XYZ file of C-alpha atoms in Angstrom:
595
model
C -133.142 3.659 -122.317
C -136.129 3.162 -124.513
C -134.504 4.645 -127.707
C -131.420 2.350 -126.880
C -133.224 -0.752 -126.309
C -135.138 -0.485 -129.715
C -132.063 0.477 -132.273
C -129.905 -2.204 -130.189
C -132.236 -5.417 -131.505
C -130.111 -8.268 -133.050
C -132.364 -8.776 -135.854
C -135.374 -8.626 -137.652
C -137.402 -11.880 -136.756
C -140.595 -12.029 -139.371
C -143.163 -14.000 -138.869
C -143.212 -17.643 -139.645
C -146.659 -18.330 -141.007
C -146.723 -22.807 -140.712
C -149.326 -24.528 -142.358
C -149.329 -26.740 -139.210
C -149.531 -26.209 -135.327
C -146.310 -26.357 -133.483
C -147.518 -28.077 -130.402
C -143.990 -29.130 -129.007
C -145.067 -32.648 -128.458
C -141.096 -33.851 -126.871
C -142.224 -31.090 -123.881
C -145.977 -31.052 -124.081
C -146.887 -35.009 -124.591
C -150.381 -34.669 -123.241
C -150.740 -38.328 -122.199
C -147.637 -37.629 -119.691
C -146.648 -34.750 -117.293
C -144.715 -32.095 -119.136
C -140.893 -32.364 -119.915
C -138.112 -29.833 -118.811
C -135.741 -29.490 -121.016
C -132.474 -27.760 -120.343
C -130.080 -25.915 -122.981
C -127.746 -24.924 -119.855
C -127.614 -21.244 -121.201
C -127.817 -19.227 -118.202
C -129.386 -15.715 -118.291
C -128.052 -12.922 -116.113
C -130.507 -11.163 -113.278
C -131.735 -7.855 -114.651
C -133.754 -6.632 -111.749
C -135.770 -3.260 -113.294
C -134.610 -0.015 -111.013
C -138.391 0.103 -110.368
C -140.787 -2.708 -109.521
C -144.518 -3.004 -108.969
C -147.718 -5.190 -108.680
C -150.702 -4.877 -110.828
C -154.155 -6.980 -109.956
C -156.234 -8.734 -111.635
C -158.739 -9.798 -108.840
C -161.940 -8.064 -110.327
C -160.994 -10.395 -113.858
C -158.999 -13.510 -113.328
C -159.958 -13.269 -109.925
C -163.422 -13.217 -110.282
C -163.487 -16.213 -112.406
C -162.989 -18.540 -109.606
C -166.196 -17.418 -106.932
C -169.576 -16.390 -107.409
C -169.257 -12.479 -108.821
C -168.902 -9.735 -106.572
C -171.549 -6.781 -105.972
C -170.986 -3.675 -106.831
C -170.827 -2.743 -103.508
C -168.292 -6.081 -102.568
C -165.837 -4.437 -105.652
C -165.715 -1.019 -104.038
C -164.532 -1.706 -101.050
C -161.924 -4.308 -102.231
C -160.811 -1.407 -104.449
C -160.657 0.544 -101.623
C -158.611 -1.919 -99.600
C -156.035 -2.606 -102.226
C -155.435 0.939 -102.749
C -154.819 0.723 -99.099
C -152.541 -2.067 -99.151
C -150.757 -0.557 -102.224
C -150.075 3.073 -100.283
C -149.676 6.239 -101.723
C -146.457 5.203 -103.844
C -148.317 2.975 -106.228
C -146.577 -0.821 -105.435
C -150.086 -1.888 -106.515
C -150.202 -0.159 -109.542
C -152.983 -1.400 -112.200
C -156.183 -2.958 -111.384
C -158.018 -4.554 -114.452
C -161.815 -4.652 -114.815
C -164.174 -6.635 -117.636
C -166.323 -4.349 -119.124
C -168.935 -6.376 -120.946
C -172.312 -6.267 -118.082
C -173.955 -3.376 -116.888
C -172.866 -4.565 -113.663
C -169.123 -4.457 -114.723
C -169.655 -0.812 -115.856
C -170.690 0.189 -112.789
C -168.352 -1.000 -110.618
C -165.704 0.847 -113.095
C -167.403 3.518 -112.669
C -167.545 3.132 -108.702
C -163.911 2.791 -108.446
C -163.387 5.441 -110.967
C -165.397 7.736 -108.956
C -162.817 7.051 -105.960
C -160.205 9.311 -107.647
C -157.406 7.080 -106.943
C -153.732 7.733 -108.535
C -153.166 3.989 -107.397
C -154.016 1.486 -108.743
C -155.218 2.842 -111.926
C -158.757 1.406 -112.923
C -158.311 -0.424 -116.596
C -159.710 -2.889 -119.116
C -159.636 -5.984 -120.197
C -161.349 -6.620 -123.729
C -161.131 -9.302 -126.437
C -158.749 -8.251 -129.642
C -161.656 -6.836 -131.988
C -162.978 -3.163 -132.740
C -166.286 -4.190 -131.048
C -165.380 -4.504 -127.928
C -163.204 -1.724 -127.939
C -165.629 0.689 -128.173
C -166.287 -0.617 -124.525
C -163.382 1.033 -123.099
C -163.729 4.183 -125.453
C -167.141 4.966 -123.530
C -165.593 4.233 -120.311
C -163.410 7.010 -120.613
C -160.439 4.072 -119.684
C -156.170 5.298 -120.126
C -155.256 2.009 -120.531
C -156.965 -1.305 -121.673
C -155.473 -5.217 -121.727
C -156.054 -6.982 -125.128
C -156.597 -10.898 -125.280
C -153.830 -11.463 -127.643
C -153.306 -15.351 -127.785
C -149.708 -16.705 -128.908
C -149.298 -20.035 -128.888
C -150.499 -22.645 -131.528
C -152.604 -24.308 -129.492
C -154.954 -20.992 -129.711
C -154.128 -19.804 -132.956
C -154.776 -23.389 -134.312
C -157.061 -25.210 -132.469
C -159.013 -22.684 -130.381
C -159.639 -19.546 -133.463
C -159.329 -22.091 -135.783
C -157.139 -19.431 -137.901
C -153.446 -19.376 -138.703
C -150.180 -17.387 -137.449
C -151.372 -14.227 -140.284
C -154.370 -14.027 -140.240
C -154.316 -14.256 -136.082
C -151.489 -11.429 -135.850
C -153.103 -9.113 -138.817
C -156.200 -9.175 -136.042
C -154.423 -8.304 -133.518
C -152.511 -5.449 -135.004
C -155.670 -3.980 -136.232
C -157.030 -3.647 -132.658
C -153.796 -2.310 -131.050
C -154.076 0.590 -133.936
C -157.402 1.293 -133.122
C -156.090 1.865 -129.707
C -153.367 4.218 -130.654
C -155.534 6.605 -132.453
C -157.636 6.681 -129.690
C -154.540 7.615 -127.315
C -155.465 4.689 -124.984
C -152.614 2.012 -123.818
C -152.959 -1.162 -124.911
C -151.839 -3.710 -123.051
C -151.618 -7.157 -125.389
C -152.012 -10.259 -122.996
C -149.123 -12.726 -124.779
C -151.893 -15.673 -123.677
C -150.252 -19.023 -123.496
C -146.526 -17.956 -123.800
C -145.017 -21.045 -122.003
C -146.217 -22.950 -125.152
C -145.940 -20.781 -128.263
C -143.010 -19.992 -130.884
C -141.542 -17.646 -129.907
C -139.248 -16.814 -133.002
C -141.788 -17.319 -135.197
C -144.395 -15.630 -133.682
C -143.757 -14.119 -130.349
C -140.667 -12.166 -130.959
C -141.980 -10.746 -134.393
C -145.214 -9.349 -133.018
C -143.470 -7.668 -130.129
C -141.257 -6.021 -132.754
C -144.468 -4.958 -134.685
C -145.785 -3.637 -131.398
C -142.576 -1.666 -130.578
C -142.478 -0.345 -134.077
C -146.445 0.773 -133.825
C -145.132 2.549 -130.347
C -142.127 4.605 -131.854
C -144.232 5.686 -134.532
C -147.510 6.914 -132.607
C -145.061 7.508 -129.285
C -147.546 5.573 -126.887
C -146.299 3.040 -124.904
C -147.524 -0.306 -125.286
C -147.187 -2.734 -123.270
C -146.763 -6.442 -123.022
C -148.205 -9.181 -119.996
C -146.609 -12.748 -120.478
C -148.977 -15.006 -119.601
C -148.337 -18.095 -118.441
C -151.887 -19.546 -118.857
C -151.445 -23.046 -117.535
C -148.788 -22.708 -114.858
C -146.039 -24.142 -117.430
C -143.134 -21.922 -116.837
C -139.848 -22.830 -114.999
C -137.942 -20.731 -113.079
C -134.402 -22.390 -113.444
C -131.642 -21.216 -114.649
C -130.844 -23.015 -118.242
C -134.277 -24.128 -119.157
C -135.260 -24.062 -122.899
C -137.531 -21.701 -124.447
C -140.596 -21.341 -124.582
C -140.841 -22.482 -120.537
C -137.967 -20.863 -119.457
C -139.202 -17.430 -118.034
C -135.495 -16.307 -117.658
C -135.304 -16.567 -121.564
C -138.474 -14.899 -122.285
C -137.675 -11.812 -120.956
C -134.356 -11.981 -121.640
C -135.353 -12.659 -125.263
C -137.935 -9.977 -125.478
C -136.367 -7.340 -123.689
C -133.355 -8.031 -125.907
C -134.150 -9.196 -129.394
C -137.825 -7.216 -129.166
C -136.736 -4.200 -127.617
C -139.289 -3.682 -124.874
C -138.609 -1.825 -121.838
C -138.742 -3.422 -118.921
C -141.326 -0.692 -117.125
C -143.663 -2.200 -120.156
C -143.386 -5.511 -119.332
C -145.485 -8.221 -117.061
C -145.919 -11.143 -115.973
C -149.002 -12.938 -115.225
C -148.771 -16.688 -114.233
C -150.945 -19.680 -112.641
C -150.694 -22.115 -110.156
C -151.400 -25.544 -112.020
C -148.065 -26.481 -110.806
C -147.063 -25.205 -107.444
C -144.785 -22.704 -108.941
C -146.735 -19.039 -109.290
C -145.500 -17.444 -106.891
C -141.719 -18.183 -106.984
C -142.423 -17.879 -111.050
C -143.752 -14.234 -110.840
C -140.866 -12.735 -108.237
C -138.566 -14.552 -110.763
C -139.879 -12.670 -113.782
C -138.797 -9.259 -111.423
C -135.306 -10.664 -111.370
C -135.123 -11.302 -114.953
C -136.169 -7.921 -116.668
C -140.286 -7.695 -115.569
C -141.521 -4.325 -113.681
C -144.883 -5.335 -113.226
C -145.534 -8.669 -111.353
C -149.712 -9.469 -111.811
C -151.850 -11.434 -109.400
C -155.027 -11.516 -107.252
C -155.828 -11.119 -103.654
C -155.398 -14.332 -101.431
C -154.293 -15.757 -105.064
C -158.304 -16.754 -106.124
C -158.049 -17.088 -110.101
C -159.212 -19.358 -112.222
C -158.837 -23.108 -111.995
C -155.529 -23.212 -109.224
C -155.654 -19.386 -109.222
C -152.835 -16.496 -109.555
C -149.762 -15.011 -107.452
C -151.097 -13.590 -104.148
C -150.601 -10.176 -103.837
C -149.750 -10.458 -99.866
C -147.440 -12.852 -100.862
C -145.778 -10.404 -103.538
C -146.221 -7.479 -101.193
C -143.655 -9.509 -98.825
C -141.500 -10.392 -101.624
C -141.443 -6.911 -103.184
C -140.298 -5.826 -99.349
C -137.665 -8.342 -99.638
C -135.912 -7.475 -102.726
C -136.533 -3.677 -102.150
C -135.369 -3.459 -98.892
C -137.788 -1.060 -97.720
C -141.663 -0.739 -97.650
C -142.523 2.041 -99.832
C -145.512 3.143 -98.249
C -146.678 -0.604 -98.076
C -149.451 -1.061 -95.041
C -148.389 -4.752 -94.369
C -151.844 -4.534 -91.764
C -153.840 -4.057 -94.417
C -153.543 -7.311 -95.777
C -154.929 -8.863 -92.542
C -158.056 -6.621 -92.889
C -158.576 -8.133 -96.288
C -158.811 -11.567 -94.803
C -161.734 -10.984 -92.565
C -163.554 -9.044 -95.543
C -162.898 -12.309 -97.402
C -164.319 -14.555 -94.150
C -167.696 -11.959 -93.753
C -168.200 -13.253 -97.381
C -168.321 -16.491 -96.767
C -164.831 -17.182 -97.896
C -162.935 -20.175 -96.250
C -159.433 -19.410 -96.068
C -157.174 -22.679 -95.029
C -156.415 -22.952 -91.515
C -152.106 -22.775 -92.388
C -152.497 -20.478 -95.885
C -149.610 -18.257 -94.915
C -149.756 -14.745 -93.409
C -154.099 -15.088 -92.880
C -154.373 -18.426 -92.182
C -155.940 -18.493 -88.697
C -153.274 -20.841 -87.459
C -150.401 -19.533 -89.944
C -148.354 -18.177 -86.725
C -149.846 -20.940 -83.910
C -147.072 -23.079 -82.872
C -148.042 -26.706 -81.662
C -144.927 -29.261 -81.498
C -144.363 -28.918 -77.519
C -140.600 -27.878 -77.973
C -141.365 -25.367 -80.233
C -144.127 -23.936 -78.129
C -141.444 -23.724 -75.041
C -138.918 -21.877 -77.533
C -141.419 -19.072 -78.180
C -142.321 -18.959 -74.941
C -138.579 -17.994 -74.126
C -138.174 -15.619 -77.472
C -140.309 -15.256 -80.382
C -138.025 -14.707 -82.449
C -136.996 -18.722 -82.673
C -139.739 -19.980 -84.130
C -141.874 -17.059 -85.718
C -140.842 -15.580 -89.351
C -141.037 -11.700 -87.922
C -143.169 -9.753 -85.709
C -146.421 -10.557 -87.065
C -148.405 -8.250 -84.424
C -146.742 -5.508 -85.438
C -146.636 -6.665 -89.369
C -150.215 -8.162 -90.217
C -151.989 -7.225 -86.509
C -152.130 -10.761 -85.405
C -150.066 -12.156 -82.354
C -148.531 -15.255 -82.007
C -149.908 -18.350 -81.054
C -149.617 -21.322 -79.081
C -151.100 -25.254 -79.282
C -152.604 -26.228 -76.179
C -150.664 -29.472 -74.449
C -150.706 -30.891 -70.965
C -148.417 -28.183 -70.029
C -150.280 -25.211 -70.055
C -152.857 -25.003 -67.338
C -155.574 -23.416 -66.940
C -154.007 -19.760 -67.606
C -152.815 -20.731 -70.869
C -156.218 -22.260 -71.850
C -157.887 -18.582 -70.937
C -155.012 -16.981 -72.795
C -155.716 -19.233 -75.375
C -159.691 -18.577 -75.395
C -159.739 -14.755 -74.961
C -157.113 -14.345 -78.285
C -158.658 -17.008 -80.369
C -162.409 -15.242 -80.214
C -160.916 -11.671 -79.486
C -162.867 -11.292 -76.635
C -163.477 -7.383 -75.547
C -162.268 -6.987 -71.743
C -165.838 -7.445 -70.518
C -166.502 -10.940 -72.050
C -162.878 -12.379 -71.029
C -162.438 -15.592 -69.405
C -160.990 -15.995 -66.071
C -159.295 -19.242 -65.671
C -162.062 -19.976 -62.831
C -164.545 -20.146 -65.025
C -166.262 -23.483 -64.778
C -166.752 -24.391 -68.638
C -162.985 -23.503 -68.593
C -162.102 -25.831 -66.199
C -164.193 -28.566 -67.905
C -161.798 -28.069 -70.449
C -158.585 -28.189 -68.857
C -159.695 -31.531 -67.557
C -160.769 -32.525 -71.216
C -157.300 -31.927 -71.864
C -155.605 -33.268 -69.181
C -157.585 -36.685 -69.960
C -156.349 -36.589 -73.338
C -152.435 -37.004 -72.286
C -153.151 -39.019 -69.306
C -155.725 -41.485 -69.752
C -155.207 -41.795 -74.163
C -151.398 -41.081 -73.993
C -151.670 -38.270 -76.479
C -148.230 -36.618 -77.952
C -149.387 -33.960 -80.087
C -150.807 -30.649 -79.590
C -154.680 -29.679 -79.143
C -155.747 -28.598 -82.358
C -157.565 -25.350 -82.557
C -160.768 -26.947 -84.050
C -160.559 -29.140 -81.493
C -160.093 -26.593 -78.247
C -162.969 -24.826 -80.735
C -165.251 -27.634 -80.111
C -165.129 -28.062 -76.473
C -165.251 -24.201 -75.714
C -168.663 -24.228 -77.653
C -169.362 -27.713 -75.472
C -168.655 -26.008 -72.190
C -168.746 -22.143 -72.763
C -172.051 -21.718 -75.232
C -172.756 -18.370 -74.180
C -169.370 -17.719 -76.178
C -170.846 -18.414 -79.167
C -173.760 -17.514 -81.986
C -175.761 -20.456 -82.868
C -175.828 -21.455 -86.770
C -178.756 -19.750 -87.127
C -177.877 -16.754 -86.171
C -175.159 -17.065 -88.254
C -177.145 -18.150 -91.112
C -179.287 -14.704 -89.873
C -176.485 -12.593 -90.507
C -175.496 -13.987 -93.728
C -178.873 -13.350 -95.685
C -179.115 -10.095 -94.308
C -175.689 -9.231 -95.618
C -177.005 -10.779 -99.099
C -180.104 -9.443 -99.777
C -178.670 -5.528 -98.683
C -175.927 -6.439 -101.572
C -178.871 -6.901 -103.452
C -181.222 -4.018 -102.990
C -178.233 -1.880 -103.016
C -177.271 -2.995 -106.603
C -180.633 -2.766 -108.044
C -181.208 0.917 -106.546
C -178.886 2.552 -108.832
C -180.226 1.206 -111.991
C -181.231 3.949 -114.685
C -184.486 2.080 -114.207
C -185.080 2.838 -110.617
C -183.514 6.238 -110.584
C -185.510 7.519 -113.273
C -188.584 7.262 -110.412
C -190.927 6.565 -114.138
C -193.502 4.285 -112.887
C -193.635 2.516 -116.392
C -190.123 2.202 -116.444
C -189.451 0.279 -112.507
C -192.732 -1.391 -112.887
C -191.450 -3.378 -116.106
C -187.732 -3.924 -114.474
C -189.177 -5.206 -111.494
C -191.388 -7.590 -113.093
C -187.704 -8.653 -114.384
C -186.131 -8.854 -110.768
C -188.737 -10.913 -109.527
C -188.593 -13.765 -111.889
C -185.251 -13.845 -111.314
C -185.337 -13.922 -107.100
C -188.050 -16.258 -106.266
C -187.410 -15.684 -102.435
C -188.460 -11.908 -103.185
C -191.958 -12.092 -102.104
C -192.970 -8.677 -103.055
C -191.243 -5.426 -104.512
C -192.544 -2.123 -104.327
C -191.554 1.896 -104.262
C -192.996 4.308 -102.184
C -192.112 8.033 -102.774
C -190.507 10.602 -99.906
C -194.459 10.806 -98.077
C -194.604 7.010 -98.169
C -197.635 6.809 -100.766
C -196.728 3.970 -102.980
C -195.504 4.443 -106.652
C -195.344 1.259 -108.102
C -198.299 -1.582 -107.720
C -197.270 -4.545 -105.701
C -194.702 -6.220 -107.737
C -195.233 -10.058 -106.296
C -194.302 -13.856 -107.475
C -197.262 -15.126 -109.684
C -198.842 -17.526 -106.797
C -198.959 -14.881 -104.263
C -200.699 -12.110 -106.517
C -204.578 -12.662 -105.484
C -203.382 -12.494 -102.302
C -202.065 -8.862 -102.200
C -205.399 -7.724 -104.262
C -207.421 -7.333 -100.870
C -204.415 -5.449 -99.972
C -204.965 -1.558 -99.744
C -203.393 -0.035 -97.780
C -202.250 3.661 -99.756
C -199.801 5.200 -97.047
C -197.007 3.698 -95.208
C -194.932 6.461 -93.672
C -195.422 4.907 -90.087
C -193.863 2.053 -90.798
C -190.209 1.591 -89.923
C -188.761 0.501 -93.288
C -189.675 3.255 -94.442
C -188.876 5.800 -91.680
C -185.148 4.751 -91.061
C -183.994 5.214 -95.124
C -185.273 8.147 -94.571
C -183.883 9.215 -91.790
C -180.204 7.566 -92.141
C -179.994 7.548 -95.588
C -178.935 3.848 -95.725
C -180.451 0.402 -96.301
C -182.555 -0.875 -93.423
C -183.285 -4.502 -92.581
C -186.135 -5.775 -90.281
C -186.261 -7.988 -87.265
C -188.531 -11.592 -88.318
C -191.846 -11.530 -88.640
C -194.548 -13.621 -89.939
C -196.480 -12.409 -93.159
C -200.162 -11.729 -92.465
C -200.898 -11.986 -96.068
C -198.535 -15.120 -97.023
C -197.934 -16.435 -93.597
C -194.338 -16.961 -94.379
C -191.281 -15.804 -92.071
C -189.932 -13.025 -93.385
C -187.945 -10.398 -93.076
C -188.065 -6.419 -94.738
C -185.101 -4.695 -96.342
C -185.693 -1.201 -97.861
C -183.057 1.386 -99.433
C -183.126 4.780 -100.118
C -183.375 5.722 -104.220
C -180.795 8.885 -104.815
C -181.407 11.258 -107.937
C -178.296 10.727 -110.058
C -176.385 12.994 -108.241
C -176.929 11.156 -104.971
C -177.993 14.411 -103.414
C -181.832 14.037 -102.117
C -183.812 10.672 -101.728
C -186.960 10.873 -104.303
C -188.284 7.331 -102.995
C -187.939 3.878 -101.040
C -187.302 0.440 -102.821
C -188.453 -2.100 -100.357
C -188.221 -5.983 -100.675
C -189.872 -8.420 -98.471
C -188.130 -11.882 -98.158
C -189.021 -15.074 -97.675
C -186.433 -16.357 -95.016
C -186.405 -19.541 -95.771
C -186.484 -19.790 -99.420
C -183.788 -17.350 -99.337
C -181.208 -19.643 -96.988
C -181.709 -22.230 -100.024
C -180.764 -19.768 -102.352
């Protein structure tokens, strides 16, 4: 199929080398929306035998929240290898490489031995940062590879030649290393592509049948420009591009992605349509976060990849589900109605509808969603549904364990009901409770329900600051146990955390290490602290004991008077074998909830 594809190209297309930017001003007019244009040449659907989904959440993805720990990238990794199954429908996962922080959570996922998805990079098209993915030991690596004008022109400030001569260079640096390159076609929608596009995919295939390593291509539709109809012109038409390349550049589909944005409204309905047209792999990011609007969601493209398939392929639909609460113990709001997590995504409201699944599901629900995602249905409270259906309601929106449920005697619960009841009786009211709503009077009437904000707030920084510890424990730094060495990164880490009131390493018979590594206003207060051995204490007994990060109770400094709070970690030799110390942090509570 390969072989076929490459001698069956129409022509030779060489590069056209302008002296000015072709910035398609009668689509792109800047001072308007964009113009669709329409040659009414219709493609046909060329559906690959064998589809997939690559991610991008640990790149594109994590250009649009505050960066993920180490720790947070693991076990994402480990949940969309989950998700993905043993068959590989999530088959690439992309990582920067730049940090030391990126390196390691490579090398984390790395470590998991997955088949799927593959760990690779994502590097900038020069010989420098290549070097990155040499010493990371990476298959496969994506290449920034910018087509259109706009970048060639006006962002590298270079021309069509000089641009593609760069690029080459890189890719055969790649080749003779035997590592993949993947060259991200950035800003497709908008670029030649006959005078630039088409003729540097023919390079590329060329380069491949000579050195006989694949090399692929992503399409990337940078600002959410492409169309999905049928007899749009080029360069928005993503029919035509893969029609085009596949066809006149010879690449196989199994080499080709695409990798769009939501800017407007159309990413998801664009990537499933690049499967139809000639695309194997179909890119995106979990719950679609990406930069600016963000990127295809994968649950969304697991569901669509079910749909055209016919079959699952090892796909754990629950998964998905399971995400979604990792993403809410982060912090992350998720909209109430985002489909498939959405906490009210399956609740039905309107009063007929609510009586039609009360009589079959099946009317008014898109499938089985217990059985899919592990969430049942719902139903909007209304005048109609008593005091049982209020309970129902209760015990399934806060998953109450048998021992906590609510009995629909329950006092608070009949406060509500007459809350209710008042609404459609003495205000008239036509619509269904909202959940917020019911939320709001359940915490009114039925506190015990409930943690307070702080508590909350409680929870959150002691999720943060083990993140933290964590992270810093497996620096070369720490794990080298050289007093000179942590004493002078330390000094580092607390400039950097001012609600770190002090930092300090004891070793396995709690004698301290380190000196008392403290912010400059607090250090004359530690000097008339000497204590030498603190194996009694219980940050230091539990790492010891468990092997994992403990996290005090509150307590108020006797040597700063602050509220604070103790979180201490066990420091592994590099083999992660035997403990050779503690790493302990105390916090300053409060200065840490500003943070």
């Amino acid at each position: 199929m390969i072989k076929t594809l490459l001698k069956n190209r129409r022509k030779k297309h060489e590069l056209r080398n302008v002296d000015k930017p072709e910035l398609y001003r009668d689509i792109f007019p800047y001072n308007e929306a964009p113009r669709i244009k329409f040659d009414y040449m219709h493609e046909p659907f060329d559906i690959p035998d064998e589809i997939w989904i690559t991610d991008t959440t640990f790149r594109d993805g994590q250009q649009a929240m505050p960066p993920y720990s180490v720790k947070q990238i693991g076990e994402i990794f480990d949940l969309l290898h989950k998700l993905g199954g043993p068959n590989g429908v999530i088959r690439f996962s992309e990582f920067f490489l730049y940090s030391d922080k990126d390196k390691e959570a490579v090398e984390k996922c790395l470590s998991r031995n997955y088949q799927f998805p593959e760990v690779t990079g994502w590097i900038r098209a020069n010989k420098k940062d290549f070097e990155l993915v040499k010493k990371m030991g990476l298959k496969e690596t994506g290449i920034l590879t910018s087509c259109s004008d706009y970048h060639i022109f006006l962002k590298l400030n270079s021309n069509r030649k000089a641009v593609l001569e760069g690029y080459l260079d890189v890719v055969q640096e790649a080749l003779k290393n035997n590592i993949i390159p993947r060259c991200h076609f950035e800003d497709v929608t908008r670029a030649d592509i006959y005078g630039f596009v088409i003729p540097f995919a023919q390079k590329l295939m060329d380069m491949s049948q000579e050195s006989k390593i694949p090399i692929k291509i992503r399409l990337c539709d940078t600002l959410g420009l492409g169309i999905n109809y049928p007899g749009v012109e080029l360069p928005r038409s993503i029919p035509k591009l893969f029609h085009t390349i596949i066809h006149e550049a010879g690449v196989p589909s199994k080499w080709l992605e695409w990798h769009g944005h939501n800017d407007f409204h159309k990413v998801h309905i664009n990537t499933a349509t690049a499967w139809l047209y000639g695309s194997s792999g179909a890119n995106g990011t979990l719950l679609g976060f990406g930069e600016r609007t963000g990127n295809a969601p994968i649950e969304a493209l697991v569901f669509e990849y079910i749909g055209l398939k016919g079959n699952t392929n090892g796909i754990d639909t629950k998964v998905i589900t399971e995400i979604a609460e990792y993403y809410r113990k982060l912090g992350i709001t998720i909209p109430e109605n985002y489909p498939f997590v959405g906490e009210g995504f399956n609740v039905t409201r309107a009063g007929i509808h609510a009586d039609g699944v009360l009589k079959n599901p099946e009317i008014y629900t898109i499938f089985d969603t217990e059985k899919l995602l592990n969430i049942p249905i719902g139903i909007g409270i209304t005048d109609k549904s008593g005091t049982a259906g209020i309970a129902l309601w209760i015990n399934s929106r806060f998953k109450l364990p048998d021992s906590m449920k609510i009995d629909k005697h329950h006092p608070g619960l009949l406060k509500i009901y007459e809350w209710v009841m008042n609404e459609y009786e003495a205000k008239r009211r036509t619509s269904a409770i909202s959940d917020i709503e019911l939320e709001y009077q359940s915490k009114k009437f039925i506190p015990e329900l409930f943690e307070s904000e702080f508590d909350e707030i409680k929870k959150k920084v002691k999720r943060e600051v083990t993140d933290l510890i964590e992270q810093f424990r497996n620096r070369d730094e720490i794990v080298s146990m050289n007093k000179k060495e942590m004493e002078k990164f330390l000094d580092r880490v607390i400039q950097d955390y001012p609600f770190i009131q002090l930092i300090a390493i004891t070793d396995i018979q709690g004698s301290r290490i380190t000196r008392n590594i403290t912010q400059i206003e607090d250090k004359h207060k530690y000097e008339v602290f000497t204590k030498d051995n603190f194996a009694e204490r219980d940050w230091f007994i539990n790492p010891i004991k468990t092997g994992k990060t403990y996290v005090s109770n509150f307590y108020v400094s006797k040597i700063t008077n602050d509220l604070c709070i103790t979180v201490s970690t066990p420091i592994f030799d590099k083999e992660e074998k035997k403990i050779n110390g503690i790493l302990e942090f105390d916090i300053r509570f409060e200065e840490a909830v500003k943070m």
